[in-house]
Amino acid sequence: MMSAIPIATMSDDSGEWIVNRYQLQQPICRGAMGTVYQALDARLGRTVAVKFLAQTLQSVEMCDRFEVEAKAAAQLSAKTQYVVSVSDYGVDQSNRPFYVMEYLQGTSLKNRMRPSLPLPVFLNLTQQICLGLQCAHEGIQLTRHAPRYPVIHCDLKPSNIFVTSEPMLGEAIRILDFGIASLLTNDSEQIKGFRGGTLPYCSPEQLNGQTLDPRSDLYSLGIVMFEMLTGKLPLYPRIPYSISPKFQDWQQVHQSQPPRSLTEAAPDRPFPKSLETLILRCLAKQPNDRPQSATQILQVLRELGSQFGTQSPDDLPVDSPASETAVQNQSVVLPKEQRSTPSLIWRGSIRPGRIMAQSLFAGREELATIWCMLPHARIQTIQIHQQYNTVRPHFLFLEHPHPMLLWVTTVCTPGCRFVWLPYYLDMKQPKMLHLAHLLTKGIYQVLFFDFESPHSCSHTLSLTLAPENCRKLGFWIMQSYSLPAGSPAASRQRLEAEYERLKRQIEEQCNKDKDQFNP
């Protein structure tokens, strides 16, 4: 449990080297289990976060638990992006256990949701939390051939969920601090009595010292969801606010007090009935009355997302590749005989380099398409070298001053000759937002038109997007619903500068690769 301790009150080991690799720079925060420092990884030249187990807790049992915390986060972050990444574990020269995490820039969910979150932002962030919990509840292996044990976080709360926010990447969450996490091992003795946690977010069974399972985390998630939407807790001891509640007060509340409704807590905001029902189910006193898995909660949130025009983070094409974007230059969705149909006739001004985008039906499927007019000789070069072309999409998103997406397709023919196809999508315009939705299907078409014979399509390329691109597009779409409108011209100007930097990077990398293979 990481709590906000003023930096001035913390011991400062800045400048100290850990295992001759990590140089501590400044303390970030201190929690019940230890202290986290910002540090420099001298070997890789990057900023990291290093967490130490508190010296007062260095018993054999606590050292073992600290190691399990590191292993759990490391294994989970290898399977999901929604858990903070752990890259190293060890003991320093003073015999202090430590582990190394990614250094996150952003804020906690606790700060992000003040006073509360708009529904699209809530759906975006909550689905990510569910995906992280889903992965944790599927479990980890303590040793290579050991069975897989579910990980119960036991301290899920807004301050243990971090929200990263970058202008070109959108918002993404990381679940932090598995310091009191439990592993559901079949042969382990269950520890009786309260093991820790933050009282307003604990499940009834956790406060009673009972055996826990993933449904305990789902109770905590219900409280977090309620707070995200209303800025208030669904349950609070009926005592004067001037008196701090004690353990027994919270125990009584979680065991017997019915939670208030979303409408009670925020009467000025309308909430979908299915969402209110879901949160109240999560807050059921008996585990059997709650959703039985994070997957069940995700299903409801995804249905809500489709109603409100948002894209789920896990709603990805199952056939999409896992890493690099795959390009299917010979996969022509549009048959040659259909390329002169009325829907495929160039109707805009005719000039080389002109780019347009629109949705198009290929059979019964609606796809996003990007149209480009080029001289016949340039299109012929792309056709002749289609086996050796490198074709890739790139996406840049800007939140402020106006939500805008830059969709770039690059076609590089042998000899590092580029065709650049940039298109700016104003994410406050329904037509542009619809195109972004179509891109989340994971496929789009590039249509080439001859400048010399412009009225029909002469060549097409089909591109398949990697899952990560689909995730980002889905996040950006959800953000765009709640972001304020500003100056589209200012956002486009900023994106144009980013586009020029992107072009230089790609061209430099292409030339390096060319030199490597042609010394």
Coordinates of C-alpha atoms in Angstrom, one line a residue, residues 4-499:
A4 CA 1.6 9.9 0.2
I5 CA 4.5 10.7 2.6
P6 CA 6.0 14.2 2.2
I7 CA 9.4 13.9 0.5
A8 CA 11.0 16.0 3.2
T9 CA 10.2 13.5 5.9
M10 CA 11.7 10.5 4.1
S11 CA 15.3 9.4 4.3
D12 CA 17.1 10.4 1.2
D13 CA 19.7 8.0 -0.3
S14 CA 20.1 10.0 -3.5
G15 CA 23.3 9.3 -5.3
E16 CA 23.7 5.8 -3.9
W17 CA 24.5 3.0 -6.4
I18 CA 22.6 -0.3 -6.2
V19 CA 24.4 -3.4 -7.5
N20 CA 26.6 -1.1 -9.5
R21 CA 23.8 -0.5 -12.0
Y22 CA 21.0 1.7 -10.5
Q23 CA 21.8 5.1 -9.2
L24 CA 19.1 6.4 -6.8
Q25 CA 18.0 10.0 -7.7
Q26 CA 15.2 11.0 -5.4
P27 CA 12.5 9.3 -3.3
I28 CA 9.0 9.2 -4.8
C29 CA 6.8 7.8 -2.0
R30 CA 6.8 5.5 1.0
G31 CA 4.2 2.8 1.8
A32 CA 3.6 0.2 4.5
M33 CA 5.9 -2.3 2.6
G34 CA 8.8 0.1 1.7
T35 CA 10.0 3.1 -0.2
V36 CA 10.1 3.8 -3.9
Y37 CA 12.9 5.8 -5.5
Q38 CA 13.4 7.3 -9.0
A39 CA 16.7 5.9 -10.3
L40 CA 18.9 5.8 -13.3
D41 CA 19.5 2.4 -15.0
A42 CA 23.1 3.1 -16.0
R43 CA 23.3 0.0 -18.2
L44 CA 20.4 0.9 -20.4
G45 CA 20.4 4.7 -19.9
R46 CA 16.8 4.9 -18.8
T47 CA 14.8 6.2 -15.8
V48 CA 13.3 3.5 -13.6
A49 CA 11.6 3.2 -10.2
V50 CA 13.2 1.0 -7.5
K51 CA 11.2 -0.3 -4.6
F52 CA 12.9 -1.4 -1.3
L53 CA 11.4 -3.5 1.4
A54 CA 11.3 -1.5 4.7
Q55 CA 14.1 -2.4 7.1
T56 CA 11.6 -2.8 9.9
L57 CA 9.8 -5.6 7.9
Q58 CA 12.8 -7.7 6.9
S59 CA 11.7 -10.9 8.5
V60 CA 12.0 -14.2 6.5
E61 CA 8.2 -14.1 5.9
M62 CA 8.1 -10.5 4.7
C63 CA 11.2 -11.0 2.4
D64 CA 9.4 -14.0 0.9
R65 CA 6.2 -12.0 0.4
F66 CA 8.2 -9.1 -1.1
E67 CA 9.7 -11.6 -3.6
V68 CA 6.3 -12.9 -4.5
E69 CA 5.1 -9.4 -5.1
A70 CA 8.0 -8.8 -7.5
K71 CA 7.4 -12.2 -9.3
A72 CA 3.7 -11.6 -9.5
A73 CA 4.1 -8.1 -11.1
A74 CA 6.9 -9.4 -13.4
Q75 CA 4.9 -12.3 -14.7
L76 CA 1.6 -10.4 -15.0
S77 CA 3.2 -7.4 -16.8
A78 CA 4.7 -9.9 -19.4
K79 CA 1.1 -10.9 -20.2
T80 CA -0.8 -7.6 -20.0
Q81 CA 0.1 -4.0 -20.3
Y82 CA -2.3 -3.1 -17.5
V83 CA 0.0 -4.1 -14.6
V84 CA 3.2 -2.1 -13.8
S85 CA 6.2 -3.7 -15.5
V86 CA 8.9 -5.3 -13.2
S87 CA 12.3 -5.9 -14.8
D88 CA 14.7 -6.9 -12.0
Y89 CA 14.9 -8.2 -8.5
G90 CA 17.7 -8.5 -6.0
V91 CA 19.4 -7.6 -2.7
D92 CA 21.6 -4.6 -2.4
Q93 CA 24.9 -4.2 -0.5
S94 CA 23.1 -3.4 2.7
N95 CA 21.1 -6.6 2.4
R96 CA 17.9 -4.8 1.5
P97 CA 15.6 -6.6 -1.0
F98 CA 14.5 -4.5 -3.9
Y99 CA 12.9 -4.7 -7.3
V100 CA 12.9 -2.5 -10.4
M101 CA 9.8 -1.2 -12.1
E102 CA 9.0 1.0 -15.1
Y103 CA 9.0 4.7 -14.2
L104 CA 5.5 6.0 -14.9
Q105 CA 4.6 9.6 -15.7
G106 CA 1.1 10.7 -15.1
T107 CA -1.1 10.6 -12.0
S108 CA -3.1 8.2 -9.8
L109 CA -6.7 7.4 -10.6
K110 CA -7.5 9.1 -7.3
N111 CA -6.3 12.4 -8.7
R112 CA -7.6 11.8 -12.2
M113 CA -11.2 11.3 -11.1
R114 CA -11.6 14.5 -9.2
P115 CA -14.4 15.2 -8.8
S116 CA -15.7 12.4 -11.1
L117 CA -15.3 11.0 -14.6
P118 CA -17.5 11.3 -17.7
L119 CA -19.0 8.0 -18.8
P120 CA -16.8 7.5 -21.9
V121 CA -13.6 8.0 -19.9
F122 CA -15.0 5.8 -17.1
L123 CA -15.7 3.0 -19.7
N124 CA -12.2 3.3 -21.1
L125 CA -10.3 3.2 -17.8
T126 CA -12.6 0.6 -16.1
Q127 CA -12.3 -1.9 -18.9
Q128 CA -8.5 -1.6 -18.7
I129 CA -8.7 -2.3 -14.9
C130 CA -10.8 -5.3 -15.6
L131 CA -8.3 -6.6 -18.2
G132 CA -5.5 -6.3 -15.6
L133 CA -7.6 -8.1 -12.9
Q134 CA -8.6 -10.8 -15.4
C135 CA -4.9 -11.5 -16.1
A136 CA -4.1 -11.5 -12.3
H137 CA -6.9 -13.9 -11.5
E138 CA -5.8 -16.3 -14.3
G139 CA -2.7 -16.7 -12.1
I140 CA 1.1 -17.0 -12.2
Q141 CA 3.6 -19.8 -11.7
L142 CA 6.1 -19.5 -8.8
T143 CA 8.4 -22.0 -10.5
R144 CA 8.7 -23.2 -14.0
H145 CA 6.8 -26.5 -13.6
A146 CA 4.5 -25.4 -10.8
P147 CA 0.7 -25.0 -11.3
R148 CA -0.8 -21.7 -12.0
Y149 CA -2.0 -19.9 -8.9
P150 CA -4.6 -17.0 -9.1
V151 CA -3.3 -13.7 -7.7
I152 CA -5.7 -11.7 -5.5
H153 CA -4.6 -8.1 -5.3
C154 CA -6.3 -7.5 -1.9
D155 CA -5.8 -3.7 -2.0
L156 CA -7.4 -2.4 -5.1
K157 CA -8.2 1.3 -4.7
P158 CA -7.8 4.5 -6.8
S159 CA -4.4 5.4 -5.4
N160 CA -3.1 1.9 -6.5
I161 CA -4.1 2.5 -10.1
F162 CA -1.9 4.8 -12.1
V163 CA -3.1 6.7 -15.2
T164 CA -0.5 7.6 -17.8
S165 CA -1.4 10.4 -20.1
E166 CA 0.6 11.4 -23.2
P167 CA -0.6 13.7 -26.0
M168 CA 0.2 11.2 -28.7
L169 CA -0.7 8.0 -26.9
G170 CA -3.9 8.7 -24.9
E171 CA -4.7 7.3 -21.4
A172 CA -3.7 3.9 -20.2
I173 CA -3.8 2.4 -16.7
R174 CA -1.3 0.4 -14.7
I175 CA -2.3 -1.5 -11.6
L176 CA 0.3 -1.0 -8.8
D177 CA 1.4 -2.5 -5.5
F178 CA 0.8 -6.2 -5.1
G179 CA 2.4 -5.9 -1.7
I180 CA -0.3 -7.8 0.2
A181 CA -1.5 -9.9 -2.7
S182 CA -2.6 -13.5 -1.9
L183 CA -1.9 -16.5 -4.0
L184 CA -4.6 -19.2 -4.1
T185 CA -2.4 -22.2 -3.6
N186 CA -4.2 -25.5 -2.9
D187 CA -1.7 -26.7 -0.3
S188 CA -0.9 -23.5 1.5
E189 CA -2.2 -22.8 5.0
Q190 CA -4.6 -19.9 5.0
I191 CA -3.6 -17.1 7.3
K192 CA -6.5 -16.2 9.6
G193 CA -7.2 -12.7 10.7
F194 CA -7.1 -9.4 8.8
R195 CA -4.0 -9.3 6.6
G196 CA -4.2 -5.7 5.5
G197 CA -5.9 -3.6 2.9
T198 CA -7.5 -0.2 2.9
L199 CA -10.7 -0.3 5.0
P200 CA -13.1 1.6 2.7
Y201 CA -12.3 -0.8 -0.1
C202 CA -12.1 -4.1 1.7
S203 CA -14.6 -6.9 1.0
P204 CA -16.6 -8.4 4.0
E205 CA -14.7 -11.7 3.8
Q206 CA -11.4 -9.8 3.8
L207 CA -12.3 -7.9 7.0
N208 CA -13.5 -11.2 8.6
G209 CA -10.2 -12.9 7.9
Q210 CA -11.8 -15.5 5.6
T211 CA -10.2 -17.3 2.7
L212 CA -10.3 -15.0 -0.3
D213 CA -10.8 -15.6 -4.0
P214 CA -11.0 -13.2 -7.1
R215 CA -14.5 -12.1 -6.1
S216 CA -13.0 -10.2 -3.2
D217 CA -11.2 -7.9 -5.7
L218 CA -14.5 -7.5 -7.7
Y219 CA -16.1 -6.1 -4.5
S220 CA -13.3 -3.6 -4.3
L221 CA -13.6 -2.8 -8.0
G222 CA -17.3 -2.1 -7.4
I223 CA -16.4 0.6 -4.8
V224 CA -13.8 2.0 -7.2
M225 CA -16.3 2.2 -10.1
F226 CA -18.9 3.9 -7.8
E227 CA -16.3 6.5 -6.8
M228 CA -15.1 7.1 -10.4
L229 CA -18.7 8.0 -11.4
T230 CA -19.8 10.0 -8.4
G231 CA -16.7 11.1 -6.5
K232 CA -18.2 9.5 -3.4
L233 CA -18.0 6.2 -1.6
P234 CA -21.1 3.9 -1.7
L235 CA -20.7 3.0 2.0
Y236 CA -19.6 5.0 5.0
P237 CA -20.0 4.4 8.7
R238 CA -23.0 6.2 10.3
I239 CA -20.9 8.2 12.7
P240 CA -20.1 11.9 12.9
Y241 CA -17.7 12.9 10.1
S242 CA -15.5 14.6 12.8
I243 CA -14.7 11.1 14.2
S244 CA -12.4 8.8 12.3
P245 CA -14.0 5.4 11.7
K246 CA -12.4 2.5 13.4
F247 CA -11.8 -1.0 12.1
Q248 CA -15.1 -2.3 13.7
D249 CA -17.0 0.6 12.1
W250 CA -15.9 -0.4 8.6
Q251 CA -16.4 -4.1 9.3
Q252 CA -20.0 -3.4 10.3
V253 CA -20.6 -1.3 7.2
H254 CA -19.2 -3.8 4.7
Q255 CA -21.1 -6.7 6.4
S256 CA -24.6 -5.2 6.8
Q257 CA -25.1 -1.7 5.4
P258 CA -26.7 -1.6 2.0
P259 CA -24.8 0.6 -0.5
R260 CA -26.5 3.8 -1.8
S261 CA -27.3 4.0 -5.5
L262 CA -25.5 6.0 -8.1
T263 CA -28.5 8.3 -8.4
E264 CA -28.5 9.0 -4.7
A265 CA -24.9 9.9 -4.7
A266 CA -25.0 12.0 -7.9
P267 CA -28.7 13.0 -8.5
D268 CA -27.7 15.5 -11.3
R269 CA -26.2 12.8 -13.5
P270 CA -28.1 10.2 -15.5
F271 CA -26.7 6.7 -15.4
P272 CA -27.5 3.6 -17.5
K273 CA -29.7 1.2 -15.6
S274 CA -27.4 -1.7 -16.5
L275 CA -24.4 0.1 -15.1
E276 CA -26.1 0.8 -11.8
T277 CA -27.2 -2.9 -11.6
L278 CA -23.6 -4.1 -12.4
I279 CA -22.1 -2.0 -9.6
L280 CA -24.6 -3.0 -7.0
R281 CA -24.0 -6.7 -7.9
C282 CA -20.3 -6.1 -7.4
L283 CA -21.1 -4.7 -3.9
A284 CA -23.1 -7.8 -2.8
K285 CA -22.2 -8.9 0.7
Q286 CA -22.0 -12.6 -0.4
P287 CA -19.4 -13.6 -3.1
N288 CA -21.9 -15.9 -4.8
D289 CA -24.2 -12.9 -5.5
R290 CA -21.5 -10.9 -7.2
P291 CA -20.2 -11.3 -10.8
Q292 CA -18.1 -14.4 -10.7
S293 CA -15.2 -13.0 -12.8
A294 CA -13.7 -9.8 -14.2
T295 CA -14.7 -11.3 -17.6
Q296 CA -18.4 -11.0 -16.7
I297 CA -18.0 -7.4 -15.8
L298 CA -16.1 -6.7 -19.0
Q299 CA -19.0 -8.1 -21.0
V300 CA -21.4 -5.6 -19.5
L301 CA -19.0 -2.7 -20.0
R302 CA -18.5 -3.7 -23.6
E303 CA -22.2 -3.7 -24.3
L304 CA -22.4 -0.2 -22.7
G305 CA -19.5 0.9 -24.8
S306 CA -21.3 -0.2 -28.0
Q307 CA -24.4 1.8 -26.9
F308 CA -22.4 4.9 -26.4
G309 CA -20.3 4.5 -29.5
T310 CA -17.1 3.6 -27.7
Q311 CA -14.6 0.8 -28.5
S312 CA -13.6 -1.8 -26.0
P313 CA -9.8 -2.3 -25.3
D314 CA -10.2 -6.0 -25.8
D315 CA -12.5 -5.9 -28.8
L316 CA -9.8 -6.8 -31.3
P317 CA -9.7 -8.9 -34.5
V318 CA -8.7 -12.4 -33.4
D319 CA -6.7 -13.0 -36.6
S320 CA -4.6 -9.9 -36.2
P321 CA -0.8 -10.4 -35.7
A322 CA 0.6 -10.0 -32.3
S323 CA 3.4 -7.6 -33.0
E324 CA 4.4 -6.0 -36.4
T325 CA 1.7 -4.7 -38.7
A326 CA 1.1 -7.2 -41.4
V327 CA 0.7 -5.9 -45.0
Q328 CA -1.2 -8.0 -47.5
N329 CA -0.2 -6.4 -50.8
Q330 CA -1.9 -9.1 -52.8
S331 CA -5.1 -9.3 -50.8
V332 CA -7.4 -7.2 -53.0
V333 CA -10.8 -7.0 -51.3
L334 CA -12.2 -5.1 -54.3
P335 CA -12.4 -7.3 -57.4
K336 CA -10.9 -5.7 -60.5
E337 CA -14.2 -5.7 -62.4
Q338 CA -15.8 -3.6 -59.6
R339 CA -13.2 -0.8 -59.6
S340 CA -15.2 1.3 -62.1
T341 CA -18.5 1.1 -60.2
P342 CA -20.1 4.5 -59.2
S343 CA -18.9 4.2 -55.6
L344 CA -15.3 4.0 -56.9
I345 CA -15.2 6.9 -59.3
W346 CA -12.9 9.8 -58.3
R347 CA -15.2 12.8 -57.9
G348 CA -12.9 15.4 -56.4
S349 CA -10.4 17.8 -58.0
I350 CA -7.9 15.9 -60.1
R351 CA -4.2 16.6 -59.2
P352 CA -1.3 14.4 -58.4
G353 CA -0.8 13.7 -54.7
R354 CA -4.5 14.4 -53.8
I355 CA -5.6 12.2 -50.8
M356 CA -9.2 11.5 -49.7
A357 CA -10.7 9.1 -47.2
Q358 CA -14.1 7.6 -46.9
S359 CA -16.0 4.4 -45.8
L360 CA -16.8 1.9 -48.5
F361 CA -18.7 -1.4 -48.6
A362 CA -16.8 -4.4 -49.9
G363 CA -19.6 -7.0 -50.2
R364 CA -21.4 -6.7 -46.9
E365 CA -18.5 -5.4 -44.9
E366 CA -18.0 -1.6 -44.4
L367 CA -14.3 -0.6 -44.5
A368 CA -12.2 2.5 -44.0
T369 CA -10.4 3.4 -47.3
I370 CA -7.8 6.0 -48.2
W371 CA -7.7 7.2 -51.8
C372 CA -4.6 8.6 -53.5
M373 CA -4.1 10.0 -57.0
L374 CA -0.6 9.5 -58.4
P375 CA 1.0 9.5 -61.8
H376 CA 0.6 6.2 -63.7
A377 CA 4.4 5.5 -63.6
R378 CA 4.5 5.8 -59.8
I379 CA 1.6 3.4 -59.4
Q380 CA 3.2 1.0 -61.9
T381 CA 6.4 1.0 -59.7
I382 CA 4.3 0.1 -56.7
Q383 CA 2.6 -2.7 -58.6
I384 CA 5.9 -4.1 -60.1
H385 CA 7.7 -4.2 -56.8
Q386 CA 4.7 -5.3 -54.7
Q387 CA 6.6 -8.3 -53.3
Y388 CA 9.3 -6.0 -52.0
N389 CA 7.4 -2.9 -50.9
T390 CA 7.2 -2.0 -47.2
V391 CA 3.8 -0.6 -46.4
R392 CA 3.0 0.5 -42.8
P393 CA 0.3 2.6 -41.0
H394 CA 1.1 5.1 -38.3
F395 CA -1.3 6.9 -35.9
L396 CA -0.7 10.1 -33.9
F397 CA -3.4 11.5 -31.6
L398 CA -3.6 14.9 -30.0
E399 CA -6.0 15.6 -27.1
H400 CA -5.7 19.4 -26.8
P401 CA -6.6 22.0 -27.9
H402 CA -8.9 19.9 -30.1
P403 CA -9.0 16.1 -30.4
M404 CA -7.5 15.1 -33.7
L405 CA -6.1 11.9 -35.2
L406 CA -3.4 11.8 -37.9
W407 CA -3.6 8.6 -39.9
V408 CA -0.5 8.0 -42.0
T409 CA 0.2 5.3 -44.5
T410 CA 3.7 4.9 -45.9
V411 CA 4.6 2.9 -49.0
C412 CA 8.4 2.4 -49.5
T413 CA 9.5 0.9 -52.8
P414 CA 13.0 -0.5 -53.4
G415 CA 15.6 2.2 -53.3
C416 CA 13.9 3.9 -50.4
R417 CA 11.4 5.8 -52.5
F418 CA 8.5 6.8 -50.3
V419 CA 4.8 7.5 -50.9
W420 CA 3.3 9.4 -47.9
L421 CA -0.4 9.3 -47.4
P422 CA -1.4 11.5 -44.4
Y423 CA -5.0 12.1 -43.5
Y424 CA -6.3 14.2 -40.5
L425 CA -9.4 13.0 -38.7
D426 CA -11.3 15.7 -36.7
M427 CA -12.5 13.5 -33.8
K428 CA -15.4 15.9 -33.1
Q429 CA -16.9 15.4 -36.6
P430 CA -19.3 12.3 -36.8
K431 CA -18.0 11.3 -40.3
M432 CA -14.4 11.3 -39.2
L433 CA -15.2 9.5 -35.9
H434 CA -17.0 6.8 -38.0
L435 CA -13.9 6.3 -40.0
A436 CA -11.8 5.9 -36.8
H437 CA -14.4 3.3 -35.6
L438 CA -14.0 1.4 -38.9
L439 CA -10.2 1.3 -38.5
T440 CA -10.6 -0.5 -35.1
K441 CA -11.8 -3.5 -37.2
G442 CA -8.1 -4.0 -37.9
I443 CA -8.1 -3.7 -41.7
Y444 CA -8.3 -0.9 -44.3
Q445 CA -7.8 -0.4 -48.0
V446 CA -5.5 1.9 -49.9
L447 CA -7.0 2.8 -53.4
F448 CA -4.7 4.3 -56.1
F449 CA -6.0 6.3 -59.0
D450 CA -4.0 7.2 -62.2
F451 CA -3.7 10.9 -62.7
E452 CA -3.7 10.3 -66.5
S453 CA -6.9 8.1 -66.3
P454 CA -8.5 9.3 -63.0
H455 CA -12.0 8.0 -63.1
S456 CA -11.5 4.5 -61.8
C457 CA -9.3 2.7 -59.3
S458 CA -6.3 1.0 -60.8
H459 CA -4.6 -0.7 -57.8
T460 CA -5.4 -1.5 -54.2
L461 CA -3.5 -2.6 -51.1
S462 CA -5.0 -4.2 -48.0
L463 CA -3.4 -3.5 -44.6
T464 CA -4.1 -5.4 -41.4
L465 CA -3.5 -3.5 -38.1
A466 CA -1.7 -5.0 -35.1
P467 CA -3.8 -5.4 -31.9
E468 CA -1.9 -2.6 -30.2
N469 CA -2.9 -0.1 -32.9
C470 CA -6.6 -1.2 -32.5
R471 CA -6.4 -0.7 -28.8
K472 CA -5.0 2.8 -29.1
L473 CA -7.6 3.7 -31.7
G474 CA -10.3 2.5 -29.3
F475 CA -8.9 4.5 -26.4
W476 CA -8.6 7.7 -28.5
I477 CA -12.2 7.3 -29.7
M478 CA -13.5 7.0 -26.1
Q479 CA -11.5 10.0 -25.0
S480 CA -12.7 12.1 -27.9
Y481 CA -16.3 11.9 -26.7
S482 CA -15.5 13.6 -23.4
L483 CA -12.7 16.0 -24.5
P484 CA -13.7 19.6 -25.1
A485 CA -13.6 21.1 -28.6
G486 CA -11.0 23.7 -29.3
S487 CA -9.1 25.0 -32.3
P488 CA -8.8 22.3 -35.0
A489 CA -6.3 24.4 -36.9
A490 CA -4.0 24.6 -33.9
S491 CA -4.1 20.8 -33.3
R492 CA -3.5 20.2 -37.0
Q493 CA -0.5 22.5 -36.9
R494 CA 1.0 20.6 -34.0
L495 CA 0.4 17.3 -35.6
E496 CA 2.0 18.5 -38.9
A497 CA 5.2 19.2 -36.9
E498 CA 5.0 15.7 -35.4
Y499 CA 4.4 14.3 -38.9

